[in-house]
């Protein structure tokens, strides 16, 4: 598992949609890679924001992308 693979799986990871095996591989990588931890934290933060906003109103797709880039910008 390298940084690109981890990045490709991060969203699935925060959504709990990965098999246990893959989660373990990512965890091992995260323990040794500060950059990926930051991306992971950003994805988690993004999801929290979404959860909060989606409860309040129905968010259009373009708006979601906006929020996503503004949150992830810090990590990427
Ligand atoms: Zn990495």
PDB file of C-alpha atoms and ligand atoms in Angstrom:
ATOM      1  CA  UNK A   1       0.000   0.000   0.000  1.00  0.00           C
ATOM      2  CA  UNK A   2       1.538   3.326  -1.048  1.00  0.00           C
ATOM      3  CA  UNK A   3       0.374   6.920  -0.621  1.00  0.00           C
ATOM      4  CA  UNK A   4      -1.630   6.900  -3.856  1.00  0.00           C
ATOM      5  CA  UNK A   5      -3.496   3.760  -2.913  1.00  0.00           C
ATOM      6  CA  UNK A   6      -4.195   5.127   0.536  1.00  0.00           C
ATOM      7  CA  UNK A   7      -5.465   8.404  -0.941  1.00  0.00           C
ATOM      8  CA  UNK A   8      -7.727   6.471  -3.312  1.00  0.00           C
ATOM      9  CA  UNK A   9      -9.241   4.559  -0.397  1.00  0.00           C
ATOM     10  CA  UNK A  10      -9.547   7.323   2.193  1.00  0.00           C
ATOM     11  CA  UNK A  11     -13.146   8.227   1.441  1.00  0.00           C
ATOM     12  CA  UNK A  12     -14.172   4.591   1.636  1.00  0.00           C
ATOM     13  CA  UNK A  13     -12.254   4.297   4.876  1.00  0.00           C
ATOM     14  CA  UNK A  14     -14.117   7.150   6.585  1.00  0.00           C
ATOM     15  CA  UNK A  15     -17.354   5.700   5.248  1.00  0.00           C
ATOM     16  CA  UNK A  16     -16.484   2.291   6.726  1.00  0.00           C
ATOM     17  CA  UNK A  17     -16.850   0.646   3.358  1.00  0.00           C
ATOM     18  CA  UNK A  18     -13.571  -1.243   3.214  1.00  0.00           C
ATOM     19  CA  UNK A  19     -12.831  -4.852   4.102  1.00  0.00           C
ATOM     20  CA  UNK A  20     -11.017  -5.344   7.416  1.00  0.00           C
ATOM     21  CA  UNK A  21      -7.874  -6.462   5.568  1.00  0.00           C
ATOM     22  CA  UNK A  22      -7.616  -3.222   3.627  1.00  0.00           C
ATOM     23  CA  UNK A  23      -8.308  -1.151   6.726  1.00  0.00           C
ATOM     24  CA  UNK A  24      -5.397  -2.857   8.458  1.00  0.00           C
ATOM     25  CA  UNK A  25      -3.073  -2.130   5.538  1.00  0.00           C
ATOM     26  CA  UNK A  26      -4.082   1.524   5.579  1.00  0.00           C
ATOM     27  CA  UNK A  27      -3.652   1.759   9.363  1.00  0.00           C
ATOM     28  CA  UNK A  28      -0.116   0.420   9.073  1.00  0.00           C
ATOM     29  CA  UNK A  29       0.631   2.978   6.383  1.00  0.00           C
ATOM     30  CA  UNK A  30      -0.925   5.823   8.392  1.00  0.00           C
ATOM     31  CA  UNK A  31       1.281   5.000  11.363  1.00  0.00           C
ATOM     32  CA  UNK A  32       4.323   5.670   9.233  1.00  0.00           C
ATOM     33  CA  UNK A  33       3.154   8.473   6.994  1.00  0.00           C
ATOM     34  CA  UNK A  34       2.324  11.920   8.363  1.00  0.00           C
ATOM     35  CA  UNK A  35       1.103  13.197   4.998  1.00  0.00           C
ATOM     36  CA  UNK A  36      -1.546  10.505   4.707  1.00  0.00           C
ATOM     37  CA  UNK A  37      -2.667  11.048   8.297  1.00  0.00           C
ATOM     38  CA  UNK A  38      -3.345  14.677   7.443  1.00  0.00           C
ATOM     39  CA  UNK A  39      -5.404  13.655   4.432  1.00  0.00           C
ATOM     40  CA  UNK A  40      -7.266  11.136   6.538  1.00  0.00           C
ATOM     41  CA  UNK A  41      -8.021  13.758   9.184  1.00  0.00           C
ATOM     42  CA  UNK A  42      -9.207  16.132   6.454  1.00  0.00           C
ATOM     43  CA  UNK A  43     -11.534  13.477   5.010  1.00  0.00           C
ATOM     44  CA  UNK A  44     -12.936  12.845   8.460  1.00  0.00           C
ATOM     45  CA  UNK A  45     -13.407  16.567   9.066  1.00  0.00           C
ATOM     46  CA  UNK A  46     -15.113  16.863   5.700  1.00  0.00           C
ATOM     47  CA  UNK A  47     -17.512  14.106   6.592  1.00  0.00           C
ATOM     48  CA  UNK A  48     -18.372  15.760   9.895  1.00  0.00           C
ATOM     49  CA  UNK A  49     -19.124  19.033   8.116  1.00  0.00           C
ATOM     50  CA  UNK A  50     -21.321  17.196   5.640  1.00  0.00           C
ATOM     51  CA  UNK A  51     -23.225  15.354   8.305  1.00  0.00           C
ATOM     52  CA  UNK A  52     -23.912  18.644  10.050  1.00  0.00           C
ATOM     53  CA  UNK A  53     -24.975  20.546   6.926  1.00  0.00           C
ATOM     54  CA  UNK A  54     -26.983  17.771   5.366  1.00  0.00           C
ATOM     55  CA  UNK A  55     -29.167  17.612   8.448  1.00  0.00           C
ATOM     56  CA  UNK A  56     -29.997  21.276   8.037  1.00  0.00           C
ATOM     57  CA  UNK A  57     -30.672  21.439   4.326  1.00  0.00           C
ATOM     58  CA  UNK A  58     -30.503  19.431   1.154  1.00  0.00           C
ATOM     59  CA  UNK A  59     -27.104  20.256  -0.321  1.00  0.00           C
ATOM     60  CA  UNK A  60     -26.611  20.477  -4.093  1.00  0.00           C
ATOM     61  CA  UNK A  61     -23.705  18.545  -5.609  1.00  0.00           C
ATOM     62  CA  UNK A  62     -21.737  21.611  -6.647  1.00  0.00           C
ATOM     63  CA  UNK A  63     -21.901  22.935  -3.133  1.00  0.00           C
ATOM     64  CA  UNK A  64     -20.612  19.632  -1.780  1.00  0.00           C
ATOM     65  CA  UNK A  65     -17.590  19.801  -4.073  1.00  0.00           C
ATOM     66  CA  UNK A  66     -16.980  23.336  -2.834  1.00  0.00           C
ATOM     67  CA  UNK A  67     -16.919  22.305   0.786  1.00  0.00           C
ATOM     68  CA  UNK A  68     -14.835  19.276  -0.035  1.00  0.00           C
ATOM     69  CA  UNK A  69     -12.136  21.285  -1.778  1.00  0.00           C
ATOM     70  CA  UNK A  70     -12.038  23.934   0.934  1.00  0.00           C
ATOM     71  CA  UNK A  71     -11.617  21.313   3.662  1.00  0.00           C
ATOM     72  CA  UNK A  72      -9.165  19.166   1.723  1.00  0.00           C
ATOM     73  CA  UNK A  73      -7.130  22.107   0.480  1.00  0.00           C
ATOM     74  CA  UNK A  74      -5.458  22.206   3.879  1.00  0.00           C
ATOM     75  CA  UNK A  75      -4.146  18.671   3.534  1.00  0.00           C
ATOM     76  CA  UNK A  76      -3.310  18.409  -0.145  1.00  0.00           C
TER      77      UNK A  76
HETATM   78 ZN1  LIG B   1       1.403   7.948   2.741  1.00  0.00          ZN
END
